């Protein structure tokens, strides 16, 4: 099998080289390993659909594709297009809810 | 970048994908399929080399990047954020043949050189299968067993692609100019102008006398009289009863020439829209319908929905006999006005739970019959049950589609389009396994009609207990309805993400976002018991609601309508509704 030949070093190698993992990294790994990140992602998806954020982004993308033509737009173009607007238009209540959930998780994970 | 194969649009591979395929055999992503993991909360497919792997970029060692891609050639994972830093792009540039990667969190193929998603039929089929098997399996640990068979489906037959034509305003031709002058009666002239302006009601309102338990007929007729495309058809003289009877009198003799429900409809429209406000007795119509539906000919109360269906059939039958056209494709609505207005196409996907083989069938339908929930408090979505644990419980309940004990039309539609596991006593024959297997069935809407009629199954007939009963439970229905979530394209996409489906038809659904919006214009309600009840229709014109109770038509507040017990709800495409209500030349 081709893909097993050129495997890059495993994640532990980073710590062997003396690189301190950032706090963000540590939290991220804890979230993933416990499965909490998946749950948070699902919650976020639901919230963003409910408040119409997803529809807004979809409409932006559609307008862009209509303007440029179906064959002249790539995924990267669309990501570049909606990222700033998307980040800015997430409702504060959604941000607050997710932050609260993460805080609760961190307390219970006894970091 | 898309080509048509057998009438279906499929994205054409980019040059890098082509090169990759040529170098790696007929199924270049076969090994990748072993890494498909389906994650429990939402059932999404992800790519992980080991089940517990935390993917991180091989260059910057960050795992918290939003887009991580695994190179399909060497399995190395890299981040991709084209404007900041894309280690995935760096990798693809540094080693030729390593341009194709897979999004580790979405299980979607990507070309780092083109910066765009690419598709492989076998890989997408494997992902779909993994997600479906995982969703219904009871004890599976992961959906990553090797998938040998691909998901296939039968081709939709006789589905013509509808081309859009430019709008051209109507101008009468010379023949129409002449006939307009000769045989038409002006709607507003000196004699009946006073009649019209003296009342507050809009044009075309006339009570229908009850001829003996005929409220079932009156209620449906009132709804049809104000179904915009149907009303326009008949008022536009598209079925001229004089001409039709003349023609049929010549061919069939006088006896059969009277049986044309469309002619009777035409007569009804003329009577109701004449400007005369006195209640009308649709006796001739009733007699004609008795001749058509002989088994229902009596003075007993009938089911309004049954009458509706039989009426549409009646209009269709007569027209078919007349024209003797070659069979037009089912569901295209070319056969008669009844189907042109009401006919949509339902899609049914039946997936074998053993091998994943899916068979797809398309059936035309003139309405959708919906079951009420078996018991109150059942939740529409699994994720909403989960959110009961969050501190936003109250906020959740305020959302319109959160079920806190109230049945809604949207909830019924969601259940209608939900994937349903058929019981072990309902095993269906799988073409691939060649035996009967347990199956998963999912309904969705392939094509929306001009007018959607929803029929709520309130009458339960139990053959076991040899009795029938009526379900009185209140059903909440919206005045504006977006049918997009129930379309086949939405249903499939929401389950599986961006995939190629071998049976995916045209991409017109994406550009048709305007024509999924519907407006409510008529509600047929039933009150009372199964054997002794009464039908009443509420009509909506220019945002005013009117109650049509046999011979009496009164204006009512919309709250009355909202609180009514809906039995049949009629929604028309929004573009047709607005134009109609703009031109109400009334009081």
JSON list of C-alpha atoms in Angstrom, two decimals, chain A residues 1-15 17 19 21-22 24-30 32-33 35-47 49-51 54-55 58-59 62 66 70-81 83 87 93-94 96-98 100-101 104, chain B residues 1-2 9 23-24 31-32 35 39-44 48-50 52-56 58-67 69 71-77 80 82-83 89 98 105 110-112 114-117 381 383-384 386-387 389-392 396 399 401-402 493 507 509-511 513:
[
{"chain": "A", "resi": 1, "resn": "UNK", "atom": "CA", "xyz": [0.00, 0.00, 0.00]},
{"chain": "A", "resi": 2, "resn": "UNK", "atom": "CA", "xyz": [1.48, 3.29, -1.07]},
{"chain": "A", "resi": 3, "resn": "UNK", "atom": "CA", "xyz": [0.22, 5.37, 1.78]},
{"chain": "A", "resi": 4, "resn": "UNK", "atom": "CA", "xyz": [1.91, 3.47, 4.56]},
{"chain": "A", "resi": 5, "resn": "UNK", "atom": "CA", "xyz": [5.38, 4.10, 3.17]},
{"chain": "A", "resi": 6, "resn": "UNK", "atom": "CA", "xyz": [5.80, 7.84, 3.56]},
{"chain": "A", "resi": 7, "resn": "UNK", "atom": "CA", "xyz": [4.13, 8.38, 6.93]},
{"chain": "A", "resi": 8, "resn": "UNK", "atom": "CA", "xyz": [5.14, 11.58, 8.68]},
{"chain": "A", "resi": 9, "resn": "UNK", "atom": "CA", "xyz": [6.30, 11.47, 12.33]},
{"chain": "A", "resi": 10, "resn": "UNK", "atom": "CA", "xyz": [3.58, 10.75, 14.89]},
{"chain": "A", "resi": 11, "resn": "UNK", "atom": "CA", "xyz": [2.28, 13.64, 17.05]},
{"chain": "A", "resi": 12, "resn": "UNK", "atom": "CA", "xyz": [4.35, 12.63, 20.06]},
{"chain": "A", "resi": 13, "resn": "UNK", "atom": "CA", "xyz": [7.46, 13.59, 18.16]},
{"chain": "A", "resi": 14, "resn": "UNK", "atom": "CA", "xyz": [6.52, 17.25, 18.57]},
{"chain": "A", "resi": 15, "resn": "UNK", "atom": "CA", "xyz": [6.86, 17.01, 22.32]},
{"chain": "A", "resi": 17, "resn": "UNK", "atom": "CA", "xyz": [11.59, 17.98, 20.15]},
{"chain": "A", "resi": 19, "resn": "UNK", "atom": "CA", "xyz": [8.06, 22.19, 21.67]},
{"chain": "A", "resi": 21, "resn": "UNK", "atom": "CA", "xyz": [2.02, 22.63, 23.22]},
{"chain": "A", "resi": 22, "resn": "UNK", "atom": "CA", "xyz": [-0.04, 25.82, 23.53]},
{"chain": "A", "resi": 24, "resn": "UNK", "atom": "CA", "xyz": [-5.27, 26.12, 22.81]},
{"chain": "A", "resi": 25, "resn": "UNK", "atom": "CA", "xyz": [-3.73, 22.86, 21.63]},
{"chain": "A", "resi": 26, "resn": "UNK", "atom": "CA", "xyz": [-4.18, 21.17, 24.98]},
{"chain": "A", "resi": 27, "resn": "UNK", "atom": "CA", "xyz": [-7.81, 22.19, 25.25]},
{"chain": "A", "resi": 28, "resn": "UNK", "atom": "CA", "xyz": [-8.47, 21.16, 21.69]},
{"chain": "A", "resi": 29, "resn": "UNK", "atom": "CA", "xyz": [-7.05, 17.72, 22.25]},
{"chain": "A", "resi": 30, "resn": "UNK", "atom": "CA", "xyz": [-9.01, 17.25, 25.47]},
{"chain": "A", "resi": 32, "resn": "UNK", "atom": "CA", "xyz": [-11.58, 15.87, 20.84]},
{"chain": "A", "resi": 33, "resn": "UNK", "atom": "CA", "xyz": [-10.55, 12.92, 22.95]},
{"chain": "A", "resi": 35, "resn": "UNK", "atom": "CA", "xyz": [-15.90, 13.54, 22.21]},
{"chain": "A", "resi": 36, "resn": "UNK", "atom": "CA", "xyz": [-17.08, 16.92, 23.48]},
{"chain": "A", "resi": 37, "resn": "UNK", "atom": "CA", "xyz": [-15.85, 18.70, 20.37]},
{"chain": "A", "resi": 38, "resn": "UNK", "atom": "CA", "xyz": [-18.18, 16.67, 18.16]},
{"chain": "A", "resi": 39, "resn": "UNK", "atom": "CA", "xyz": [-21.10, 17.47, 20.42]},
{"chain": "A", "resi": 40, "resn": "UNK", "atom": "CA", "xyz": [-20.24, 21.15, 20.44]},
{"chain": "A", "resi": 41, "resn": "UNK", "atom": "CA", "xyz": [-19.96, 21.13, 16.65]},
{"chain": "A", "resi": 42, "resn": "UNK", "atom": "CA", "xyz": [-23.41, 19.59, 16.35]},
{"chain": "A", "resi": 43, "resn": "UNK", "atom": "CA", "xyz": [-24.84, 22.15, 18.76]},
{"chain": "A", "resi": 44, "resn": "UNK", "atom": "CA", "xyz": [-23.21, 24.98, 16.85]},
{"chain": "A", "resi": 45, "resn": "UNK", "atom": "CA", "xyz": [-24.53, 23.70, 13.54]},
{"chain": "A", "resi": 46, "resn": "UNK", "atom": "CA", "xyz": [-28.03, 23.59, 14.97]},
{"chain": "A", "resi": 47, "resn": "UNK", "atom": "CA", "xyz": [-27.81, 27.11, 16.41]},
{"chain": "A", "resi": 49, "resn": "UNK", "atom": "CA", "xyz": [-29.24, 27.01, 11.20]},
{"chain": "A", "resi": 50, "resn": "UNK", "atom": "CA", "xyz": [-31.91, 28.23, 13.59]},
{"chain": "A", "resi": 51, "resn": "UNK", "atom": "CA", "xyz": [-30.80, 31.85, 13.56]},
{"chain": "A", "resi": 54, "resn": "UNK", "atom": "CA", "xyz": [-26.50, 29.22, 7.32]},
{"chain": "A", "resi": 55, "resn": "UNK", "atom": "CA", "xyz": [-29.13, 30.54, 4.94]},
{"chain": "A", "resi": 58, "resn": "UNK", "atom": "CA", "xyz": [-25.75, 30.11, 1.33]},
{"chain": "A", "resi": 59, "resn": "UNK", "atom": "CA", "xyz": [-27.36, 33.13, -0.25]},
{"chain": "A", "resi": 62, "resn": "UNK", "atom": "CA", "xyz": [-25.27, 31.58, -4.56]},
{"chain": "A", "resi": 66, "resn": "UNK", "atom": "CA", "xyz": [-24.45, 33.47, -10.26]},
{"chain": "A", "resi": 70, "resn": "UNK", "atom": "CA", "xyz": [-20.85, 28.02, -12.09]},
{"chain": "A", "resi": 71, "resn": "UNK", "atom": "CA", "xyz": [-17.61, 26.83, -13.66]},
{"chain": "A", "resi": 72, "resn": "UNK", "atom": "CA", "xyz": [-15.47, 29.69, -12.43]},
{"chain": "A", "resi": 73, "resn": "UNK", "atom": "CA", "xyz": [-15.85, 29.31, -8.69]},
{"chain": "A", "resi": 74, "resn": "UNK", "atom": "CA", "xyz": [-13.85, 27.07, -6.38]},
{"chain": "A", "resi": 75, "resn": "UNK", "atom": "CA", "xyz": [-14.36, 26.01, -2.79]},
{"chain": "A", "resi": 76, "resn": "UNK", "atom": "CA", "xyz": [-11.43, 28.20, -1.77]},
{"chain": "A", "resi": 77, "resn": "UNK", "atom": "CA", "xyz": [-13.09, 31.22, -3.43]},
{"chain": "A", "resi": 78, "resn": "UNK", "atom": "CA", "xyz": [-16.25, 30.66, -1.45]},
{"chain": "A", "resi": 79, "resn": "UNK", "atom": "CA", "xyz": [-14.41, 30.14, 1.83]},
{"chain": "A", "resi": 80, "resn": "UNK", "atom": "CA", "xyz": [-12.49, 33.34, 1.22]},
{"chain": "A", "resi": 81, "resn": "UNK", "atom": "CA", "xyz": [-15.73, 35.14, 0.41]},
{"chain": "A", "resi": 83, "resn": "UNK", "atom": "CA", "xyz": [-15.21, 33.79, 6.17]},
{"chain": "A", "resi": 87, "resn": "UNK", "atom": "CA", "xyz": [-17.26, 35.22, 11.59]},
{"chain": "A", "resi": 93, "resn": "UNK", "atom": "CA", "xyz": [-25.88, 34.49, 22.18]},
{"chain": "A", "resi": 94, "resn": "UNK", "atom": "CA", "xyz": [-24.43, 31.58, 20.24]},
{"chain": "A", "resi": 96, "resn": "UNK", "atom": "CA", "xyz": [-21.87, 32.94, 24.78]},
{"chain": "A", "resi": 97, "resn": "UNK", "atom": "CA", "xyz": [-23.58, 29.57, 24.88]},
{"chain": "A", "resi": 98, "resn": "UNK", "atom": "CA", "xyz": [-20.64, 27.74, 23.40]},
{"chain": "A", "resi": 100, "resn": "UNK", "atom": "CA", "xyz": [-20.22, 28.53, 28.63]},
{"chain": "A", "resi": 101, "resn": "UNK", "atom": "CA", "xyz": [-20.29, 24.94, 27.50]},
{"chain": "A", "resi": 104, "resn": "UNK", "atom": "CA", "xyz": [-18.24, 23.87, 32.07]},
{"chain": "B", "resi": 1, "resn": "UNK", "atom": "CA", "xyz": [-16.62, 21.77, -15.45]},
{"chain": "B", "resi": 2, "resn": "UNK", "atom": "CA", "xyz": [-19.69, 19.57, -15.68]},
{"chain": "B", "resi": 9, "resn": "UNK", "atom": "CA", "xyz": [-25.02, 16.30, -14.78]},
{"chain": "B", "resi": 23, "resn": "UNK", "atom": "CA", "xyz": [-1.54, 6.26, -12.01]},
{"chain": "B", "resi": 24, "resn": "UNK", "atom": "CA", "xyz": [-3.40, 4.45, -9.28]},
{"chain": "B", "resi": 31, "resn": "UNK", "atom": "CA", "xyz": [-7.58, 2.21, 0.73]},
{"chain": "B", "resi": 32, "resn": "UNK", "atom": "CA", "xyz": [-9.05, 5.49, 1.92]},
{"chain": "B", "resi": 35, "resn": "UNK", "atom": "CA", "xyz": [-10.41, 5.16, 7.15]},
{"chain": "B", "resi": 39, "resn": "UNK", "atom": "CA", "xyz": [-19.11, 9.97, 14.42]},
{"chain": "B", "resi": 40, "resn": "UNK", "atom": "CA", "xyz": [-22.04, 9.32, 16.76]},
{"chain": "B", "resi": 41, "resn": "UNK", "atom": "CA", "xyz": [-23.81, 12.63, 17.52]},
{"chain": "B", "resi": 42, "resn": "UNK", "atom": "CA", "xyz": [-24.67, 13.67, 13.99]},
{"chain": "B", "resi": 43, "resn": "UNK", "atom": "CA", "xyz": [-23.67, 10.60, 12.05]},
{"chain": "B", "resi": 44, "resn": "UNK", "atom": "CA", "xyz": [-21.11, 12.55, 10.00]},
{"chain": "B", "resi": 48, "resn": "UNK", "atom": "CA", "xyz": [-9.06, 8.99, 10.55]},
{"chain": "B", "resi": 49, "resn": "UNK", "atom": "CA", "xyz": [-6.10, 6.70, 10.12]},
{"chain": "B", "resi": 50, "resn": "UNK", "atom": "CA", "xyz": [-6.84, 5.25, 13.53]},
{"chain": "B", "resi": 52, "resn": "UNK", "atom": "CA", "xyz": [-8.73, 7.73, 18.10]},
{"chain": "B", "resi": 53, "resn": "UNK", "atom": "CA", "xyz": [-6.43, 9.84, 15.95]},
{"chain": "B", "resi": 54, "resn": "UNK", "atom": "CA", "xyz": [-6.32, 13.56, 16.59]},
{"chain": "B", "resi": 55, "resn": "UNK", "atom": "CA", "xyz": [-5.36, 14.97, 13.19]},
{"chain": "B", "resi": 56, "resn": "UNK", "atom": "CA", "xyz": [-2.80, 17.74, 13.12]},
{"chain": "B", "resi": 58, "resn": "UNK", "atom": "CA", "xyz": [2.49, 17.81, 9.71]},
{"chain": "B", "resi": 59, "resn": "UNK", "atom": "CA", "xyz": [4.23, 21.12, 9.16]},
{"chain": "B", "resi": 60, "resn": "UNK", "atom": "CA", "xyz": [2.96, 23.43, 11.89]},
{"chain": "B", "resi": 61, "resn": "UNK", "atom": "CA", "xyz": [1.72, 20.68, 14.22]},
{"chain": "B", "resi": 62, "resn": "UNK", "atom": "CA", "xyz": [-1.50, 22.55, 14.96]},
{"chain": "B", "resi": 63, "resn": "UNK", "atom": "CA", "xyz": [-4.59, 20.42, 15.46]},
{"chain": "B", "resi": 64, "resn": "UNK", "atom": "CA", "xyz": [-6.93, 23.34, 15.91]},
{"chain": "B", "resi": 65, "resn": "UNK", "atom": "CA", "xyz": [-6.98, 24.44, 12.29]},
{"chain": "B", "resi": 66, "resn": "UNK", "atom": "CA", "xyz": [-10.40, 24.67, 10.69]},
{"chain": "B", "resi": 67, "resn": "UNK", "atom": "CA", "xyz": [-9.48, 22.83, 7.49]},
{"chain": "B", "resi": 69, "resn": "UNK", "atom": "CA", "xyz": [-6.54, 17.65, 4.62]},
{"chain": "B", "resi": 71, "resn": "UNK", "atom": "CA", "xyz": [-2.91, 13.65, 1.22]},
{"chain": "B", "resi": 72, "resn": "UNK", "atom": "CA", "xyz": [-4.33, 10.57, -0.48]},
{"chain": "B", "resi": 73, "resn": "UNK", "atom": "CA", "xyz": [-0.96, 9.56, -1.86]},
{"chain": "B", "resi": 74, "resn": "UNK", "atom": "CA", "xyz": [1.06, 9.56, 1.36]},
{"chain": "B", "resi": 75, "resn": "UNK", "atom": "CA", "xyz": [-1.54, 9.96, 4.15]},
{"chain": "B", "resi": 76, "resn": "UNK", "atom": "CA", "xyz": [0.22, 13.05, 5.54]},
{"chain": "B", "resi": 77, "resn": "UNK", "atom": "CA", "xyz": [-2.12, 15.60, 7.10]},
{"chain": "B", "resi": 80, "resn": "UNK", "atom": "CA", "xyz": [-5.18, 24.60, 4.39]},
{"chain": "B", "resi": 82, "resn": "UNK", "atom": "CA", "xyz": [-5.09, 29.65, 1.31]},
{"chain": "B", "resi": 83, "resn": "UNK", "atom": "CA", "xyz": [-4.50, 33.24, 2.32]},
{"chain": "B", "resi": 89, "resn": "UNK", "atom": "CA", "xyz": [-0.70, 23.50, -1.01]},
{"chain": "B", "resi": 98, "resn": "UNK", "atom": "CA", "xyz": [0.27, 14.55, -4.32]},
{"chain": "B", "resi": 105, "resn": "UNK", "atom": "CA", "xyz": [-13.63, 16.22, 8.99]},
{"chain": "B", "resi": 110, "resn": "UNK", "atom": "CA", "xyz": [-10.10, 18.09, -2.64]},
{"chain": "B", "resi": 111, "resn": "UNK", "atom": "CA", "xyz": [-7.54, 19.10, -5.20]},
{"chain": "B", "resi": 112, "resn": "UNK", "atom": "CA", "xyz": [-4.93, 21.33, -3.53]},
{"chain": "B", "resi": 114, "resn": "UNK", "atom": "CA", "xyz": [-7.09, 23.69, -8.10]},
{"chain": "B", "resi": 115, "resn": "UNK", "atom": "CA", "xyz": [-8.30, 24.72, -4.67]},
{"chain": "B", "resi": 116, "resn": "UNK", "atom": "CA", "xyz": [-11.62, 23.01, -5.33]},
{"chain": "B", "resi": 117, "resn": "UNK", "atom": "CA", "xyz": [-13.63, 19.95, -4.37]},
{"chain": "B", "resi": 381, "resn": "UNK", "atom": "CA", "xyz": [-35.36, 15.81, 15.54]},
{"chain": "B", "resi": 383, "resn": "UNK", "atom": "CA", "xyz": [-30.70, 16.67, 18.24]},
{"chain": "B", "resi": 384, "resn": "UNK", "atom": "CA", "xyz": [-33.48, 18.66, 19.79]},
{"chain": "B", "resi": 386, "resn": "UNK", "atom": "CA", "xyz": [-30.34, 16.30, 23.21]},
{"chain": "B", "resi": 387, "resn": "UNK", "atom": "CA", "xyz": [-30.62, 20.03, 23.69]},
{"chain": "B", "resi": 389, "resn": "UNK", "atom": "CA", "xyz": [-30.11, 19.18, 28.70]},
{"chain": "B", "resi": 390, "resn": "UNK", "atom": "CA", "xyz": [-28.72, 22.57, 27.84]},
{"chain": "B", "resi": 391, "resn": "UNK", "atom": "CA", "xyz": [-29.65, 25.62, 29.82]},
{"chain": "B", "resi": 392, "resn": "UNK", "atom": "CA", "xyz": [-31.39, 26.99, 26.75]},
{"chain": "B", "resi": 396, "resn": "UNK", "atom": "CA", "xyz": [-35.62, 25.86, 22.40]},
{"chain": "B", "resi": 399, "resn": "UNK", "atom": "CA", "xyz": [-38.56, 27.94, 18.31]},
{"chain": "B", "resi": 401, "resn": "UNK", "atom": "CA", "xyz": [-40.40, 23.81, 14.93]},
{"chain": "B", "resi": 402, "resn": "UNK", "atom": "CA", "xyz": [-39.50, 22.57, 18.39]},
{"chain": "B", "resi": 493, "resn": "UNK", "atom": "CA", "xyz": [-27.59, 16.53, 0.90]},
{"chain": "B", "resi": 507, "resn": "UNK", "atom": "CA", "xyz": [-29.16, 20.79, -10.67]},
{"chain": "B", "resi": 509, "resn": "UNK", "atom": "CA", "xyz": [-33.18, 22.68, -7.60]},
{"chain": "B", "resi": 510, "resn": "UNK", "atom": "CA", "xyz": [-30.34, 24.94, -6.59]},
{"chain": "B", "resi": 511, "resn": "UNK", "atom": "CA", "xyz": [-31.43, 27.75, -8.88]},
{"chain": "B", "resi": 513, "resn": "UNK", "atom": "CA", "xyz": [-34.92, 28.65, -4.66]}
]
